[in-house]
Short mmCIF file of C-alpha atoms in Angstrom, two decimals:
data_model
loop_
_atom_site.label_atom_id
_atom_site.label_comp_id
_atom_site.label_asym_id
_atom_site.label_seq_id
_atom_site.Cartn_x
_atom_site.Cartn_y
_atom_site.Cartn_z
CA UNK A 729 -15.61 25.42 11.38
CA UNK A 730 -18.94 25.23 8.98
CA UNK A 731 -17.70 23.05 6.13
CA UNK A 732 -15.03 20.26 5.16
CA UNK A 733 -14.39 19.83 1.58
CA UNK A 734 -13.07 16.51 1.33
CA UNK A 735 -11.06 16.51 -2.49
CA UNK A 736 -11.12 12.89 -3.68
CA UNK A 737 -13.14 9.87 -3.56
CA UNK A 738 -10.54 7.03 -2.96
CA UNK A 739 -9.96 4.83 0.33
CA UNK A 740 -8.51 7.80 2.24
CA UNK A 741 -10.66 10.85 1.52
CA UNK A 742 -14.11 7.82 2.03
CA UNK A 743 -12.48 7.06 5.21
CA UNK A 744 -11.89 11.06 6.26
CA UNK A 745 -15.00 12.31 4.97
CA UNK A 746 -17.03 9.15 6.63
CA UNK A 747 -15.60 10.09 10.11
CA UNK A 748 -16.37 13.72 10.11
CA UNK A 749 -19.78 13.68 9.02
CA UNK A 750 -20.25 11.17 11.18
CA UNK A 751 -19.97 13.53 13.72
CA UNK A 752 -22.53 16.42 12.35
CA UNK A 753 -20.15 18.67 10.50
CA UNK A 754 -21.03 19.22 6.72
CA UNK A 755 -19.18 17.69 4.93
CA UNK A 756 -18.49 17.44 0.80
CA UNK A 757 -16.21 15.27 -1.07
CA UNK A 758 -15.37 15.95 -4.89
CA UNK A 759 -13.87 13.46 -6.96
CA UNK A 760 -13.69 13.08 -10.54
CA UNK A 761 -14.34 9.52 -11.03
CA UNK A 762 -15.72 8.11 -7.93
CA UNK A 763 -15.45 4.59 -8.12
CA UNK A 764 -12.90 3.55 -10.27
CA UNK A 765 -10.39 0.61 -11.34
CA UNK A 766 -6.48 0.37 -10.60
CA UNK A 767 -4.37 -2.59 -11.59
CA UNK A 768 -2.63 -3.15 -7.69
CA UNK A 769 -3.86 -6.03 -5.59
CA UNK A 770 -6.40 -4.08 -3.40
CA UNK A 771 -5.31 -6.50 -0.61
CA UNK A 772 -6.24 -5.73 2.83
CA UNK A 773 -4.54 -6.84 5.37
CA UNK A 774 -4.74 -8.65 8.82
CA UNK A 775 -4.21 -5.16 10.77
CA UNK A 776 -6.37 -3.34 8.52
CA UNK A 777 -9.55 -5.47 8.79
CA UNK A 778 -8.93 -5.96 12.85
CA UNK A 779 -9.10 -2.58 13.21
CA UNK A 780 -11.30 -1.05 10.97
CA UNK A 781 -14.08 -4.52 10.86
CA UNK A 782 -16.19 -2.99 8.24
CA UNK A 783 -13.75 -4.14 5.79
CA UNK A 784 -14.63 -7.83 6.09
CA UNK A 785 -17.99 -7.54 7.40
CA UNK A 786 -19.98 -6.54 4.24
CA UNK A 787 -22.01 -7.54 1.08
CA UNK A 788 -19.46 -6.74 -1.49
CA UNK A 789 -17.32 -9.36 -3.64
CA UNK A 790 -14.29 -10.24 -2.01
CA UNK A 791 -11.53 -13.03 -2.06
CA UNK A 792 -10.16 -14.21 1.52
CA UNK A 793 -6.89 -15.94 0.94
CA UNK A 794 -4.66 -18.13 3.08
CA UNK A 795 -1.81 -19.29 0.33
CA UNK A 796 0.96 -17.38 -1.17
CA UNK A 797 3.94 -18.50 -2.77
CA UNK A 798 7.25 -16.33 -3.09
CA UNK A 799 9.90 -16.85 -5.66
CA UNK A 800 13.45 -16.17 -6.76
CA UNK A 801 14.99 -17.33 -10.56
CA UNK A 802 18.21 -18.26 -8.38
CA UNK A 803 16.57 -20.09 -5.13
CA UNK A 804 13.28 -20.92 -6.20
CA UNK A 805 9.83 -20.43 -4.30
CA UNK A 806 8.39 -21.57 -1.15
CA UNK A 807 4.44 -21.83 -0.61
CA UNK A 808 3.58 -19.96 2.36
CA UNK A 809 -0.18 -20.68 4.91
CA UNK A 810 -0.82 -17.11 5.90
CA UNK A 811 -2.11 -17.49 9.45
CA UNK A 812 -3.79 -14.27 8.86
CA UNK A 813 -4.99 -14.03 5.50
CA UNK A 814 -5.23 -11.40 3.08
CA UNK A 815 -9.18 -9.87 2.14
CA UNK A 816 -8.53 -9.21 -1.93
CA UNK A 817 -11.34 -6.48 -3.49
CA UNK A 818 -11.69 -5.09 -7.14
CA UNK A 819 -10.73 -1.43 -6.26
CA UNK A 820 -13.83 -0.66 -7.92
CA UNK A 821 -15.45 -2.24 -5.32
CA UNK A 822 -13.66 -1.90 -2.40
CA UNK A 823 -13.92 2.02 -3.33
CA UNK A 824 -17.71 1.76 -4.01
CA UNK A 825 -17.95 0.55 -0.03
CA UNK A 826 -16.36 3.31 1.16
CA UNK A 827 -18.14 5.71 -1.21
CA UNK A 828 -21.69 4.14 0.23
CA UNK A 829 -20.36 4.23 3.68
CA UNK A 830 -19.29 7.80 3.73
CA UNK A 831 -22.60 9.12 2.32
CA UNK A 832 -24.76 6.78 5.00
CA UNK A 833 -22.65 9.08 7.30
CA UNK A 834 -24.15 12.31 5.82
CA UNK A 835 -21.52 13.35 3.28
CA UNK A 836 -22.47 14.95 0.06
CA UNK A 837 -21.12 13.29 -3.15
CA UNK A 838 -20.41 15.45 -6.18
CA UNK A 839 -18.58 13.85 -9.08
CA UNK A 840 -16.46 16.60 -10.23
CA UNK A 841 -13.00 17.53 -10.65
CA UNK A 842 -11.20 20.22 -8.65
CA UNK A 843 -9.30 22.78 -11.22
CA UNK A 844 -7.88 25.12 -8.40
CA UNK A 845 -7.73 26.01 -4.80
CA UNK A 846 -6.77 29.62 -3.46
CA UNK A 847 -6.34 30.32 -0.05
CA UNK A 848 -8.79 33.34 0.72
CA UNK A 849 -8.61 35.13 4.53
CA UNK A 850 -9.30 31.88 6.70
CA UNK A 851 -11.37 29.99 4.09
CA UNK A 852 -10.95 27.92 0.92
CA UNK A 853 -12.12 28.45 -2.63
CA UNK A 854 -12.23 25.93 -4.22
CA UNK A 855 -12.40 25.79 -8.10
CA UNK A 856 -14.63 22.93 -9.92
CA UNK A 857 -15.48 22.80 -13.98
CA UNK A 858 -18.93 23.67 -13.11
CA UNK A 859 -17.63 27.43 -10.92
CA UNK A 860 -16.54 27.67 -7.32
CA UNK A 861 -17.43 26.55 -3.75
CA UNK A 862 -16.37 27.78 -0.25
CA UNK A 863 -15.26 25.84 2.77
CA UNK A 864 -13.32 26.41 5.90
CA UNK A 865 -11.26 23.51 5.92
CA UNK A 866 -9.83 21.02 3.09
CA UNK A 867 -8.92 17.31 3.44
CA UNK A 868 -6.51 16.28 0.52
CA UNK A 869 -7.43 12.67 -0.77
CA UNK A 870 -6.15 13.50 -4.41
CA UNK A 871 -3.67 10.55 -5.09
CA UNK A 872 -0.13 10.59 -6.25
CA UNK A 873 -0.97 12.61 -9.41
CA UNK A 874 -2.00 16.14 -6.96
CA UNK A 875 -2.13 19.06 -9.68
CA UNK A 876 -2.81 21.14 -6.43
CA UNK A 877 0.80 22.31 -6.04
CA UNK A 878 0.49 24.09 -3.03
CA UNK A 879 -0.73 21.37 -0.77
CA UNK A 880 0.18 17.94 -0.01
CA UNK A 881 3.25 16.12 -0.36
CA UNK A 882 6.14 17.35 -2.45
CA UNK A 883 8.63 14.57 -4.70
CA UNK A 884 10.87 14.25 -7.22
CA UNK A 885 10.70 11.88 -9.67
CA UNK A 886 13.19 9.56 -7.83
CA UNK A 887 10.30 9.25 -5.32
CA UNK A 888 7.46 7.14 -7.01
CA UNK A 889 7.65 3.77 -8.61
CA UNK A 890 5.01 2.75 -10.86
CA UNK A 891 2.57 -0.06 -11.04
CA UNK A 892 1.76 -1.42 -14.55
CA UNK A 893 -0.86 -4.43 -14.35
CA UNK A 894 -3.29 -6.36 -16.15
CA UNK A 895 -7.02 -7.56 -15.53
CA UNK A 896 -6.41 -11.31 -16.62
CA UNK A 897 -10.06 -13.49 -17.08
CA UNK A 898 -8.58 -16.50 -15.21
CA UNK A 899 -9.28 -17.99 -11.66
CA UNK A 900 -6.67 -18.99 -8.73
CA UNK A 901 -6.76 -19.46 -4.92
CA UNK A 902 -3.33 -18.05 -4.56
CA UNK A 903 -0.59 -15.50 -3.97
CA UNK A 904 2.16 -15.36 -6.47
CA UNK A 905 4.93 -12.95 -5.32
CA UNK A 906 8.02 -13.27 -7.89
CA UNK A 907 11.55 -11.25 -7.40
CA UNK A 908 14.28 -10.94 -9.53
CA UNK A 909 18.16 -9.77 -9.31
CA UNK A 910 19.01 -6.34 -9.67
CA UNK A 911 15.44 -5.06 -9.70
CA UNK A 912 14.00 -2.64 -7.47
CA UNK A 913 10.52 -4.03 -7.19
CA UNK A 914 8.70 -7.34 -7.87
CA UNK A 915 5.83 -9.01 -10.09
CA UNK A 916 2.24 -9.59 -8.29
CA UNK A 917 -0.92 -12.11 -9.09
CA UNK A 918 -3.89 -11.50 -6.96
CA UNK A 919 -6.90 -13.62 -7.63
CA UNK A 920 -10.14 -11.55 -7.34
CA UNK A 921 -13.79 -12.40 -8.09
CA UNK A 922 -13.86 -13.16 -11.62
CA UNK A 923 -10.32 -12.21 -12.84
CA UNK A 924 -6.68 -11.85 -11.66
CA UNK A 925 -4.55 -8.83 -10.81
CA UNK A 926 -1.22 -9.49 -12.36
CA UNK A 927 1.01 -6.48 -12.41
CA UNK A 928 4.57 -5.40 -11.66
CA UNK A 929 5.78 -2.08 -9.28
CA UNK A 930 9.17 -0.78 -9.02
CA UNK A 931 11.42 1.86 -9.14
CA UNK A 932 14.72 2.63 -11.36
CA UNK A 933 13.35 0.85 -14.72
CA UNK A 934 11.72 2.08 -17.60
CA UNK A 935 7.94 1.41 -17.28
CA UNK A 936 8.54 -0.49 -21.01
CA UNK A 937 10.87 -2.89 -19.89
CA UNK A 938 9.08 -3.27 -16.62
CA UNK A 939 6.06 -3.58 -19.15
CA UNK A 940 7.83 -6.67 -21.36
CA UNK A 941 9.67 -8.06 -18.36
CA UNK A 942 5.67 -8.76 -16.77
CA UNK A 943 4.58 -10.08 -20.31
CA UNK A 944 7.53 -12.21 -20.34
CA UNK A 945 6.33 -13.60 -17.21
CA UNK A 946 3.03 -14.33 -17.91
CA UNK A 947 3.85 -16.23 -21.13
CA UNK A 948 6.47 -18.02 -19.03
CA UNK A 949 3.52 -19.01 -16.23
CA UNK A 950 0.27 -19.52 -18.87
CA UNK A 951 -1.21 -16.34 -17.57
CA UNK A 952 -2.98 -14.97 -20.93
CA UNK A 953 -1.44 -11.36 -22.29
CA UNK A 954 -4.23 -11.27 -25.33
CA UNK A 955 -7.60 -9.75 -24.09
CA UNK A 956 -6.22 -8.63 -20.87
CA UNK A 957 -7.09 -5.41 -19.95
CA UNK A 958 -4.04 -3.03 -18.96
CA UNK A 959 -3.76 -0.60 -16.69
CA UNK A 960 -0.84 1.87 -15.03
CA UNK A 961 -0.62 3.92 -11.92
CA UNK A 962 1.67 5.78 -10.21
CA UNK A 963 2.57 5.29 -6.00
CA UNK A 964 4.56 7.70 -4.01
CA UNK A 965 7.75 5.69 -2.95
CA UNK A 966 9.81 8.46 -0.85
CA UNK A 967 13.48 8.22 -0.52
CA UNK A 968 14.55 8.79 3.06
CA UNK A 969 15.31 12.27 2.62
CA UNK A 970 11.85 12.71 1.38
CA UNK A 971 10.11 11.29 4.18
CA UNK A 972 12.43 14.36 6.52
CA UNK A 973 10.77 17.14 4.37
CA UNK A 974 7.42 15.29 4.25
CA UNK A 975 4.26 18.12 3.53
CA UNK A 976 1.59 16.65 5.00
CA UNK A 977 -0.74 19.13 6.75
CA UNK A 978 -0.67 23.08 6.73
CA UNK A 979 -3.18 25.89 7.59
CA UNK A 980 -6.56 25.32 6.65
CA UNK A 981 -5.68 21.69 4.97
CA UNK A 982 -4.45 18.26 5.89
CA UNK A 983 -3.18 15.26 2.87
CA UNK A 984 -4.27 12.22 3.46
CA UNK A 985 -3.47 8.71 1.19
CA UNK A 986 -1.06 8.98 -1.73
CA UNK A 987 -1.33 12.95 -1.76
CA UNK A 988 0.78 12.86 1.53
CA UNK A 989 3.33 10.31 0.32
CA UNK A 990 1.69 7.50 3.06
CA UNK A 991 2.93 4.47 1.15
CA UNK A 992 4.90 1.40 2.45
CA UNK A 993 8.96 2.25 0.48
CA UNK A 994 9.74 -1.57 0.39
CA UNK A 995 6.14 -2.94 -0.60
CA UNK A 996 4.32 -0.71 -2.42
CA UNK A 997 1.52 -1.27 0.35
CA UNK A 998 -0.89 2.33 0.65
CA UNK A 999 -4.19 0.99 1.51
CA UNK A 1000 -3.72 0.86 5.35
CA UNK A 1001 -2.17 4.02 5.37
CA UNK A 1002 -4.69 5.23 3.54
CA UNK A 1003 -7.56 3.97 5.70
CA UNK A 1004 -5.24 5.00 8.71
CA UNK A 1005 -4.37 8.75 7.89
CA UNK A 1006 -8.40 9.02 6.56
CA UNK A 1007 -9.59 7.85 9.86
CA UNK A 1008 -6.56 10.55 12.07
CA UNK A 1009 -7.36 13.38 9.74
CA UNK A 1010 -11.01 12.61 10.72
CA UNK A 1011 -9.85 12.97 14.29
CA UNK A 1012 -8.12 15.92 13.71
CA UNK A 1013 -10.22 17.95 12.48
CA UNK A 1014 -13.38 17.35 14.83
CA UNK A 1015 -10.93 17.70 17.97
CA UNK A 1016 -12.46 20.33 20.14
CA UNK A 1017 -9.35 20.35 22.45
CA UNK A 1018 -7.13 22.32 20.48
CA UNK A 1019 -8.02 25.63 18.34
CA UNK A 1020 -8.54 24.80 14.42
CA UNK A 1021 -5.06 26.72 14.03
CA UNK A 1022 -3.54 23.83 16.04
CA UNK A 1023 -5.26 20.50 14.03
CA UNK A 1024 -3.04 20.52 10.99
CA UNK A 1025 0.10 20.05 13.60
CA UNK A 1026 -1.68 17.59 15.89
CA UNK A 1027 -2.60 15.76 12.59
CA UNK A 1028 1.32 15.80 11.83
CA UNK A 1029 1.81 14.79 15.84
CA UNK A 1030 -0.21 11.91 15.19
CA UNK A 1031 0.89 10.07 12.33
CA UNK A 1032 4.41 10.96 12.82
CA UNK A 1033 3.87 8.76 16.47
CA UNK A 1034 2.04 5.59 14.34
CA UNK A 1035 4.12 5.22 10.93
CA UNK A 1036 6.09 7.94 9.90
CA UNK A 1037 8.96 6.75 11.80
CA UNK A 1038 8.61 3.35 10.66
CA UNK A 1039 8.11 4.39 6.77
CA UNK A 1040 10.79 6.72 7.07
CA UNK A 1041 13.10 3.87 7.97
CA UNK A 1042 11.51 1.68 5.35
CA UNK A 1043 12.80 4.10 2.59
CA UNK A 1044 16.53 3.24 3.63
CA UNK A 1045 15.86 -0.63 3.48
CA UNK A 1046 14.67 -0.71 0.45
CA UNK A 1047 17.07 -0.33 -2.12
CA UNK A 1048 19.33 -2.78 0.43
CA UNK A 1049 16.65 -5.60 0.37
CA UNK A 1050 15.77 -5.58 -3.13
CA UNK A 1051 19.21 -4.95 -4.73
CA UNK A 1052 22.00 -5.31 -2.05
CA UNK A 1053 23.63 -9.30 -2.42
CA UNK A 1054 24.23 -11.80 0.52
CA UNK A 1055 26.84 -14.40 -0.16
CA UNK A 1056 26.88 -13.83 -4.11
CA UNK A 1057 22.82 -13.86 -4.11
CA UNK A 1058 20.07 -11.06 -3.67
CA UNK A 1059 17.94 -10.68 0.19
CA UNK A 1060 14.94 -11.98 -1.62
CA UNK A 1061 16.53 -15.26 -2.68
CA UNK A 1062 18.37 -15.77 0.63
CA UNK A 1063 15.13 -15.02 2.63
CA UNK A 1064 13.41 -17.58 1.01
CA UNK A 1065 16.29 -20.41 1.02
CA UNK A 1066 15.71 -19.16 4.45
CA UNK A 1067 12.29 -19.72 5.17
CA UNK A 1068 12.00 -23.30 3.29
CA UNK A 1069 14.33 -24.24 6.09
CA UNK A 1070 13.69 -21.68 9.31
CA UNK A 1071 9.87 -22.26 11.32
CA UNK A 1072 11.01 -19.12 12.30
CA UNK A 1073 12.11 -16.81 9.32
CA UNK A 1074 8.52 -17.81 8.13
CA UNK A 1075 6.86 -16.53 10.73
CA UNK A 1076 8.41 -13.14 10.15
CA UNK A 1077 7.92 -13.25 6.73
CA UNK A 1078 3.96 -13.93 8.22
CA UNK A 1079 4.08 -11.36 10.43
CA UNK A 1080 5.24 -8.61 7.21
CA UNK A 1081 2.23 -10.01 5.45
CA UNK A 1082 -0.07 -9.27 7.88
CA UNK A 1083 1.04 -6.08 8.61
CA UNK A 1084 2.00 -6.36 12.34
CA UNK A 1085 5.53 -6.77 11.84
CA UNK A 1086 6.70 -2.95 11.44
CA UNK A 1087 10.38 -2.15 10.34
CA UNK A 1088 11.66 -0.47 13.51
CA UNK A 1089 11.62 -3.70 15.36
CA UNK A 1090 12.50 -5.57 12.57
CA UNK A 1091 16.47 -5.41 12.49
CA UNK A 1092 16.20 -6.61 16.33
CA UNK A 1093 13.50 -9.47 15.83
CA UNK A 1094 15.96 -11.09 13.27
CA UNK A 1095 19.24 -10.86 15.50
CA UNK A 1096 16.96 -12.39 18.47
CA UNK A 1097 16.33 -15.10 16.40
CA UNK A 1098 19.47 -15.38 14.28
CA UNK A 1099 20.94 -18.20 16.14
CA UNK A 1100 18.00 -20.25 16.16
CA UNK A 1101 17.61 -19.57 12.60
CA UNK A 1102 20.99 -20.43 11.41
CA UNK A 1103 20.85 -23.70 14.11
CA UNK A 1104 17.28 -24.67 12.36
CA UNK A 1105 19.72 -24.22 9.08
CA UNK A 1106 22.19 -26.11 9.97
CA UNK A 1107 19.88 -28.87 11.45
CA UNK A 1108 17.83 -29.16 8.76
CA UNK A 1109 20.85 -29.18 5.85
CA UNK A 1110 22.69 -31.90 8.49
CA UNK A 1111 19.20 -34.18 8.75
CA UNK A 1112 19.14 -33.97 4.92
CA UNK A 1113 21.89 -34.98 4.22
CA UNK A 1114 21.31 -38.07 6.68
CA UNK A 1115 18.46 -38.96 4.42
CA UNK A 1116 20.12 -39.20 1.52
CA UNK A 1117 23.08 -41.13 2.94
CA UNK A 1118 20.49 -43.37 4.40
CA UNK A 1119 18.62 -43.63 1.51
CA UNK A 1120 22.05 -44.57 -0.47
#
C-alpha cells in the first residue's frame, strides 16, 4: 500500500488521515470546503476529550460548560451540574484543529471536490474537477450527503433526521435541552464564543414545521429570529433494520463519520463516533498483521465490538423514548419529574451526557436502581407534603 486518499475534511476523515500519516504512509485528503460551519452543537463530550486529550488541550475558542437545563411543556424543567462537562466549539473551528493537526502529521490538503470513483484492478481512481488521481486505498469521510453510491453506508429516507439551526448573536453559560409530545426529536441552545447554536433535529416532521415550531420557541424564550443566520444539515439516524445491513467497509475502502451511518439514533450525537471510527480506520489500515485484503473486515470487527451493538439497539429505543407515553405523559416528561426528585435518575441522566452511559447496560442500570428510585419518590413526595402540612 503506496497511497491513502482520505475523501473529506470533517472530524472523521482529520482524525483518519492524521493517524495514518502519522505513521509514514502518504497520505491525501480532498474536501470541498475544508473548514466549514454547521448549525449542531459541536459539543464534545466527557469520553471524547478523555480519550482523545487534544480536544481540550489547545489554542482554539472553546466553551467548557457545567449547567444544562432539560424541559417538558407538561412537567417542566430541571437544571442539571454536569459533573463532567461538555467542551462546545464553532464547527468551523473545531474542524480547522483537526485540519491543522492532520497536516502537522504529513497529510496533503487539497480543497477539491471528488466527482467520481471507479474501482480499477486493485487501485482507485479517483475523479476531481481539476482530472484524476490514483491511490491504493480510500477512506470515506464524505458526510451524510455521499454522491459516491457505491461506497459507504446505504439509507432510505426513513433513516436521517435533519438538523435546522440558527447562529443567534447572544451570550449564555448554559444548556437548554427542550422536548415536546409526540415529536421525534428535540430543540437545542449551545452557547459558543460569541453566539449561540439554537437549532432543532428530528425525524417524522416536515423540516417547515420543525422550522416554525424552533421560531416559535425562540420568540417564546427572547432568543432573537431577525439577523440570525440559518443553517440545515442532514444526520444519518438508522432504523434498526438499517444498522443489520450497515455498509461500512469493502475492498479497497473503509466509511468513516456520517458516510457510514455512525450517529447516536436517540441523540443525534456523531462527533465521537466520528473521532472514534477516524482514529479505528486509522488502525486498520496501517495494521501489518493481516493482508490489506483482510483490513476492511477487521475495520468492520472493530467497531462492530465498540458501538455498533450499542447504536444498533439505540435505533429501537428511540421512537419508544421520544414518542411512547408513561402514565398518560411522554418518557421525556416522566424522566425529568423523575430526576427533580431521584439523586439517582440524575446521575444517569449525567452519565448519558457524558457519554459513558451506553444503551446496552442501560435497561439493567435503571431496574437496579428502580426501587431506590421510586423509594427516593415516594420519600421525597411524603416529606413534601409534611412541609406543607407543617407550614399550614
Amino acid at each position: 500500500m503506496k497511497r491513502v486518499a482520505v475523501l473529506g475534511g470533517g472530524p472523521a476523515g482529520s482524525m483518519a488521515a492524521a493517524g495514518i500519516a502519522a505513521a509514514g504512509l502518504d497520505t491525501i485528503l480532498l474536501d470541498e470546503k475544508l473548514a466549514w460551519e454547521k448549525p449542531c452543537g459541536g459539543g464534545i463530550t466527557y469520553k471524547a476529550y478523555t480519550r482523545y486529550p487534544f480536544l481540550l488541550d489547545n489554542d482554539r475558542p472553546k466553551k467548557v460548560v457545567s449547567d444544562a437545563v432539560l424541559a417538558e411543556p407538561r412537567s417542566g424543567s430541571v437544571q442539571m451540574r454536569l459533573t463532567q462537562p461538555l467542551v462546545i466549539f464553532s464547527r468551523y473551528d473545531l474542524n480547522s484543529l483537526l485540519l491543522k493537526r492532520a497536516e502537522d502529521s504529513g497529510v496533503q490538503i487539497e480543497q477539491e471536490r471528488v466527482t467520481g470513483l471507479e474501482r480499477q484492478g486493485s487501485r482507485w481512481s479517483i475523479k476531481t474537477r481539476k482530472g484524476a488521481l490514483d491511490a491504493d486505498f480510500v477512506v470515506v469521510a464524505t458526510g451524510a450527503r455521499n454522491a459516491l453510491r457505491n461506497v459507504g453506508t446505504e439509507w432510505s429516507a426513513a433513516d436521517t433526521m435533519y438538523a435546522l439551526g440558527y447562529w443567534v448573536a447572544d451570550e449564555r453559560s448554559r444548556i437548554d435541552i427542550q422536548f415536546f409530545p409526540n415529536f421525534e426529536g428535540y430543540i437545542w441552545v449551545f452557547p459558543r464564543c460569541g453566539h449561540l447554536s439554537v437549532g432543532i433535529c428530528g425525524k417524522g416532521e416536515p423540516a417547515a414545521k420543525m422550522r416554525a415550531r424552533l421560531e416559535q420557541y425562540m420568540r417564546e424564550n427572547g432568543i432573537p429570529v431577525k439577523d440570525a443566520k440559518f443553517y440545515g444539515h442532514m444526520i444519518p439516524a438508522l432504523e434498526r433494520p438499517s444498522w443489520r445491513s450497515n455498509r461500512v467497509s469493502g475492498e479497497g475502502w473503509m466509511a468513516v463519520g456520517d458516510a457510514a451511518g455512525l450517529v447516536d439514533p436517540v441523540t443525534g450525537e456523531g462527533l465521537y463516533y466520528a473521532f472514534r471510527s477516524g482514529d479505528l480506520a486509522a488502525q486498520s489500515v496501517l495494521n501489518e498483521q493481516h493482508d490489506p485484503i483482510q483490513r476492511p473486515a477487521l475495520y468492520r470487527s472493530l467497531i462492530h465490538g465498540e458501538f455498533m451493538e450499542d447504536l444498533t439497539l439505540g435505533a429501537g429505543l428511540a421512537k419508544r423514548f421520544f414518542i411512547q407515553r408513561i402514565l398518560f405523559s411522554s418518557v421525556p416528561a416522566r424522566m425529568i419529574e423523575l430526576m427533580r426528585r431521584s439523586p439517582r435518575m440524575m446521575e444517569i441522566v449525567q452519565d448519558l451526557f457524558s457519554g459513558t452511559q451506553g444503551y446496552l447496560d442501560l435497561k439493567a442500570r435503571l431496574l437496579a436502581n428502580l426501587n431506590g428510585t421510586l423509594l427516593e419518590v415516594c420519600m421525597g413526595s411524603m416529606l413534601g407534603h409534611r412541609v406543607v402540612k407543617e407550614g399550614r
